[in-house]
Short mmCIF file of C-alpha atoms in Angstrom, two decimals:
data_model
loop_
_atom_site.label_atom_id
_atom_site.label_comp_id
_atom_site.label_asym_id
_atom_site.label_seq_id
_atom_site.Cartn_x
_atom_site.Cartn_y
_atom_site.Cartn_z
CA MET A 268 -34.62 6.41 -28.90
CA ARG A 269 -38.10 7.51 -29.90
CA THR A 270 -38.31 11.45 -29.45
CA ALA A 271 -41.50 13.32 -29.17
CA LEU A 272 -41.55 16.96 -30.02
CA LEU A 273 -44.15 19.15 -28.39
CA GLN A 274 -44.81 21.80 -30.60
CA SER A 275 -46.89 24.37 -28.55
CA SER A 276 -46.98 27.56 -26.84
CA GLY A 277 -48.95 26.15 -23.96
CA ARG A 278 -50.72 28.87 -21.98
CA PRO A 279 -48.42 32.08 -21.75
CA GLY A 280 -48.24 33.37 -18.25
CA SER A 281 -49.71 30.21 -16.39
CA VAL A 282 -47.13 27.81 -15.18
CA VAL A 283 -49.86 25.75 -13.73
CA GLU A 284 -51.60 25.40 -17.07
CA ASN A 285 -48.34 24.67 -18.92
CA LEU A 286 -47.43 21.71 -16.44
CA LYS A 287 -50.82 20.32 -17.38
CA VAL A 288 -50.16 20.61 -21.21
CA LEU A 289 -46.82 18.96 -20.50
CA ASP A 290 -48.39 16.05 -18.70
CA GLU A 291 -50.78 15.53 -21.11
CA ALA A 292 -48.30 15.35 -23.99
CA ALA A 293 -45.94 13.19 -21.96
CA GLY A 294 -48.85 10.53 -21.60
CA ARG A 295 -49.40 10.71 -25.29
CA ALA A 296 -45.93 10.51 -25.93
CA ALA A 297 -45.22 7.51 -23.55
CA ALA A 298 -47.98 5.80 -25.00
CA ALA A 299 -46.38 5.96 -28.37
CA GLY A 300 -43.15 4.27 -27.15
CA ALA A 301 -41.24 7.65 -26.77
CA GLY A 302 -38.25 7.74 -24.34
CA LEU A 303 -37.78 11.34 -24.39
CA LEU A 304 -40.09 14.33 -24.91
CA VAL A 305 -38.89 17.75 -25.75
CA ALA A 306 -40.96 20.93 -25.21
CA PRO A 307 -40.01 24.31 -26.64
CA GLU A 308 -37.89 27.35 -25.45
CA MET A 309 -39.64 29.11 -22.21
CA PHE A 310 -42.45 26.65 -22.39
CA LEU A 311 -42.87 26.77 -18.62
CA THR A 312 -44.08 30.33 -18.68
CA GLY A 313 -44.50 31.55 -22.14
CA TYR A 314 -41.95 33.54 -24.24
CA ALA A 315 -43.52 36.93 -24.83
CA ILE A 316 -44.77 37.76 -21.22
CA GLY A 317 -42.82 41.01 -20.59
CA GLU A 318 -41.93 41.62 -17.00
CA GLY A 319 -43.60 38.37 -16.14
CA VAL A 320 -40.18 36.77 -17.16
CA GLY A 321 -38.51 37.88 -13.97
CA ARG A 322 -41.75 37.25 -11.81
CA LEU A 323 -42.21 33.77 -12.98
CA ALA A 324 -38.38 32.84 -12.99
CA GLU A 325 -37.36 30.04 -10.58
CA PRO A 326 -34.12 28.21 -9.58
CA ALA A 327 -33.17 25.07 -11.63
CA ASP A 328 -34.31 23.03 -8.55
CA GLY A 329 -37.37 24.91 -7.85
CA GLU A 330 -40.91 23.65 -7.50
CA SER A 331 -41.61 23.53 -11.32
CA ALA A 332 -38.60 21.33 -11.62
CA ASP A 333 -40.01 19.04 -9.13
CA ALA A 334 -43.41 19.14 -10.87
CA VAL A 335 -41.63 18.21 -14.08
CA ALA A 336 -39.69 15.79 -12.49
CA TRP A 337 -42.95 14.15 -11.20
CA VAL A 338 -44.37 14.06 -15.00
CA ALA A 339 -41.37 12.37 -16.18
CA SER A 340 -41.37 9.71 -13.59
CA ARG A 341 -45.31 9.24 -13.89
CA HIS A 342 -45.06 8.54 -17.46
CA GLY A 343 -41.43 6.80 -17.36
CA LEU A 344 -39.84 9.20 -20.08
CA ALA A 345 -37.21 11.77 -19.78
CA VAL A 346 -38.31 15.49 -20.49
CA ALA A 347 -36.65 18.46 -21.79
CA TYR A 348 -38.19 21.97 -21.21
CA GLY A 349 -37.51 25.52 -21.69
CA TYR A 350 -38.10 28.09 -18.64
CA PRO A 351 -36.63 31.43 -17.22
CA GLU A 352 -34.05 30.42 -14.56
CA ARG A 353 -33.34 32.68 -11.59
CA ASP A 354 -29.79 32.73 -10.01
CA GLY A 355 -29.56 35.39 -7.40
CA GLU A 356 -30.18 38.66 -9.34
CA ALA A 357 -29.75 37.26 -12.82
CA VAL A 358 -32.40 35.46 -14.91
CA PHE A 359 -31.30 33.00 -17.56
CA ASN A 360 -33.28 31.66 -20.61
CA SER A 361 -32.66 28.10 -19.69
CA ALA A 362 -33.49 24.47 -20.73
CA GLN A 363 -33.40 21.56 -18.35
CA LEU A 364 -33.30 17.81 -18.95
CA ILE A 365 -34.95 15.44 -16.43
CA SER A 366 -34.59 11.73 -16.65
CA ALA A 367 -37.44 9.13 -16.64
CA ASP A 368 -36.83 8.54 -12.90
CA GLY A 369 -37.22 12.34 -12.00
CA THR A 370 -33.42 13.00 -11.82
CA ARG A 371 -32.37 16.50 -12.96
CA LEU A 372 -29.75 15.46 -15.58
CA ALA A 373 -28.51 18.82 -17.23
CA ASN A 374 -29.22 22.62 -17.43
CA TYR A 375 -28.38 24.76 -20.06
CA ARG A 376 -28.34 28.63 -20.23
CA LYS A 377 -28.75 30.13 -23.72
CA THR A 378 -25.44 31.59 -24.80
CA HIS A 379 -26.57 33.87 -27.82
CA LEU A 380 -29.43 36.14 -26.91
CA PHE A 381 -31.63 37.25 -29.75
CA GLY A 382 -32.97 40.86 -30.16
CA GLY A 383 -33.68 43.41 -27.79
CA PHE A 384 -36.37 41.50 -25.83
CA GLU A 385 -34.11 38.68 -24.87
CA ARG A 386 -31.18 41.24 -23.89
CA ALA A 387 -33.57 43.27 -21.79
CA HIS A 388 -34.78 40.25 -19.76
CA PHE A 389 -31.88 37.66 -19.60
CA ALA A 390 -28.20 37.41 -18.92
CA PRO A 391 -26.14 35.28 -21.65
CA GLY A 392 -24.96 32.00 -20.37
CA ASP A 393 -21.43 31.23 -20.77
CA ARG A 394 -21.06 27.27 -20.88
CA PRO A 395 -21.63 26.22 -24.75
CA VAL A 396 -21.56 22.51 -24.03
CA VAL A 397 -24.00 20.83 -21.71
CA GLN A 398 -24.47 16.97 -22.07
CA ALA A 399 -26.23 14.03 -20.42
CA GLU A 400 -26.65 10.23 -21.28
CA ILE A 401 -30.09 8.89 -22.18
CA GLY A 402 -30.87 5.72 -23.67
CA GLY A 403 -27.40 4.80 -24.81
CA LEU A 404 -27.06 8.33 -26.53
CA THR A 405 -25.05 11.31 -25.47
CA VAL A 406 -27.80 14.18 -25.55
CA GLY A 407 -26.93 17.91 -25.61
CA LEU A 408 -28.84 21.01 -24.99
CA MET A 409 -28.91 24.32 -26.74
CA ILE A 410 -31.69 26.98 -27.24
CA CYS A 411 -32.98 28.54 -30.53
CA TYR A 412 -30.44 31.23 -31.79
CA ASP A 413 -27.59 29.16 -30.58
CA VAL A 414 -27.95 26.64 -33.28
CA GLU A 415 -27.50 29.52 -35.92
CA PHE A 416 -23.67 29.66 -34.87
CA PRO A 417 -21.84 26.84 -36.60
CA GLU A 418 -19.24 27.01 -33.81
CA ASN A 419 -21.76 25.91 -31.20
CA VAL A 420 -22.99 22.93 -32.95
CA ARG A 421 -19.37 21.85 -34.16
CA ALA A 422 -18.38 22.06 -30.18
CA HIS A 423 -21.04 19.58 -29.56
CA ALA A 424 -19.92 17.36 -32.23
CA LEU A 425 -16.32 17.30 -31.01
CA ALA A 426 -17.64 16.60 -27.50
CA GLY A 427 -19.45 13.78 -28.60
CA THR A 428 -23.00 14.86 -28.77
CA ASP A 429 -25.12 12.35 -30.63
CA LEU A 430 -28.75 13.87 -30.38
CA LEU A 431 -28.85 17.91 -29.94
CA LEU A 432 -32.08 19.05 -28.24
CA VAL A 433 -32.84 22.65 -29.41
CA PRO A 434 -35.95 24.23 -27.71
CA THR A 435 -36.67 27.29 -29.81
CA ALA A 436 -39.08 30.23 -30.12
CA GLN A 437 -38.50 30.61 -34.05
CA MET A 438 -40.72 33.29 -35.44
CA HIS A 439 -41.53 34.64 -38.85
CA PRO A 440 -39.78 35.39 -41.21
CA PHE A 441 -36.94 33.06 -40.24
CA GLN A 442 -38.68 29.71 -41.04
CA PHE A 443 -35.61 28.77 -43.38
CA VAL A 444 -33.64 27.91 -40.05
CA ALA A 445 -36.08 25.10 -39.27
CA GLU A 446 -36.41 24.09 -43.01
CA SER A 447 -32.77 24.39 -44.02
CA VAL A 448 -30.23 25.30 -41.47
CA VAL A 449 -31.23 22.71 -38.85
CA PRO A 450 -30.88 19.77 -41.36
CA VAL A 451 -27.54 21.07 -42.55
CA ARG A 452 -26.46 21.47 -38.92
CA ALA A 453 -27.20 17.67 -38.56
CA PHE A 454 -25.36 16.77 -41.70
CA GLU A 455 -22.33 18.62 -41.15
CA ASN A 456 -21.82 17.63 -37.67
CA GLN A 457 -22.97 14.08 -38.09
CA MET A 458 -25.68 14.07 -35.26
CA TYR A 459 -29.49 14.18 -34.69
CA VAL A 460 -30.86 17.53 -34.08
CA ALA A 461 -34.32 17.97 -32.44
CA TYR A 462 -35.61 21.47 -33.05
CA VAL A 463 -38.69 22.19 -31.13
CA ASN A 464 -40.80 25.29 -31.80
CA ARG A 465 -43.67 27.41 -30.28
CA ALA A 466 -46.73 27.78 -32.54
CA GLY A 467 -48.97 30.61 -33.27
CA THR A 468 -49.18 34.31 -32.26
CA GLU A 469 -47.80 35.63 -28.82
CA GLY A 470 -47.41 39.36 -28.43
CA GLU A 471 -45.54 40.84 -31.38
CA PHE A 472 -44.40 37.36 -32.15
CA GLU A 473 -45.54 34.95 -34.75
CA PHE A 474 -44.09 31.62 -34.24
CA VAL A 475 -43.70 29.48 -37.37
CA GLY A 476 -43.74 26.01 -35.98
CA LEU A 477 -42.02 23.48 -38.35
CA SER A 478 -40.39 21.47 -35.39
CA THR A 479 -38.22 18.71 -36.72
CA LEU A 480 -35.87 15.90 -35.92
CA ALA A 481 -33.35 15.86 -38.68
CA GLY A 482 -30.76 12.92 -39.09
CA PRO A 483 -27.00 12.74 -39.79
CA ASP A 484 -28.21 12.37 -43.42
CA GLY A 485 -29.66 15.80 -43.51
CA VAL A 486 -33.16 14.31 -43.88
CA ALA A 487 -35.95 15.43 -41.65
CA ARG A 488 -37.26 12.14 -39.77
CA THR A 489 -40.34 14.13 -38.89
CA ARG A 490 -41.72 17.83 -39.41
CA ALA A 491 -44.66 19.41 -37.73
CA GLY A 492 -46.99 21.96 -39.49
CA ARG A 493 -47.55 25.36 -38.14
CA ALA A 494 -50.23 24.69 -35.57
CA GLU A 495 -49.74 22.95 -32.17
CA GLN A 496 -48.75 19.32 -32.71
CA LEU A 497 -47.03 16.26 -31.22
CA VAL A 498 -44.79 14.54 -33.55
CA LEU A 499 -42.35 11.70 -32.92
CA ALA A 500 -39.39 10.17 -34.79
CA ASP A 501 -36.43 7.85 -33.89
CA ALA A 502 -32.66 8.69 -33.10
CA ASP A 503 -31.01 5.26 -34.25
CA PRO A 504 -27.56 4.91 -32.82
CA ALA A 505 -26.67 2.25 -35.44
CA PHE A 506 -27.76 4.57 -38.35
CA LEU A 507 -25.59 7.24 -36.68
CA ALA A 508 -22.48 5.26 -36.40
CA ALA A 509 -22.84 4.10 -40.03
CA SER A 510 -23.30 7.73 -41.27
CA ARG A 511 -20.20 8.89 -39.24
CA GLU A 512 -18.21 6.34 -40.99
CA ALA A 513 -19.52 7.18 -44.53
CA ASN A 514 -19.06 10.96 -43.76
CA PRO A 515 -15.97 11.50 -41.59
CA TYR A 516 -16.04 15.24 -41.24
CA LEU A 517 -14.78 15.26 -37.87
CA LYS A 518 -11.92 12.79 -38.73
CA ASP A 519 -10.87 14.84 -41.79
CA ARG A 520 -10.85 18.24 -40.12
CA ARG A 521 -7.53 20.23 -40.11
CA PRO A 522 -7.71 22.52 -36.92
CA GLY A 523 -4.20 23.86 -37.74
CA LEU A 524 -5.76 25.80 -40.76
CA TYR A 525 -8.48 27.47 -38.41
CA GLY A 526 -6.87 29.40 -36.17
CA SER A 527 -7.62 32.73 -37.72
CA LEU A 528 -11.39 31.75 -37.08
CA ILE A 529 -11.15 32.41 -33.15
#
């Protein structure tokens, strides 16, 4: 499945403008043959928007979800995007996956919050594995800091995730996560990992870009630079099956030895 990674910070503070950016990117991605477009963490509103997080937060089935569903169905490709989700008094840092026909497939709430900014504005999610089926692949959702916990990604591997989508807001000086950690996660868990970052400066944060789709062989199929960019690469089920046969980490595990880890 051809997967498009939208590396962009959009227009922080403006949901309307960010939906326009998403629509334009979806058109380009679809024209290039993509079946899936992935946008960064908190793409819908912007990341460093302070109290705007609570003000702009919406339910998972809110007006913006309907707007993204229209974008997906108009261009005929699935869309995953980050946004602040309101559920009663709580606000979550969430990512939602919508199918090419506009159906809401999956919604994930970030389980590991990073730094004082996130802890001040979000409640942590408590469901580590969220999945859906697209194009013959089992697609999982995760957000940014979550991928830095090996237990999180291994849980997805054990649950059968083939392609893990990781909208992120990776900032300086942690670019080694995009460069090194993400390809290793893909290799050790035998899956594709799409790590999709913001770009440029936003408030106190300098986002490093470097969005990538890493394969189960640990090789980046595509990698963006530091600026706003749309990059594409394929997640190949046949290659994934062959790689899992050649690198049987999950089969060779000995869970009885690992009890002390939890």
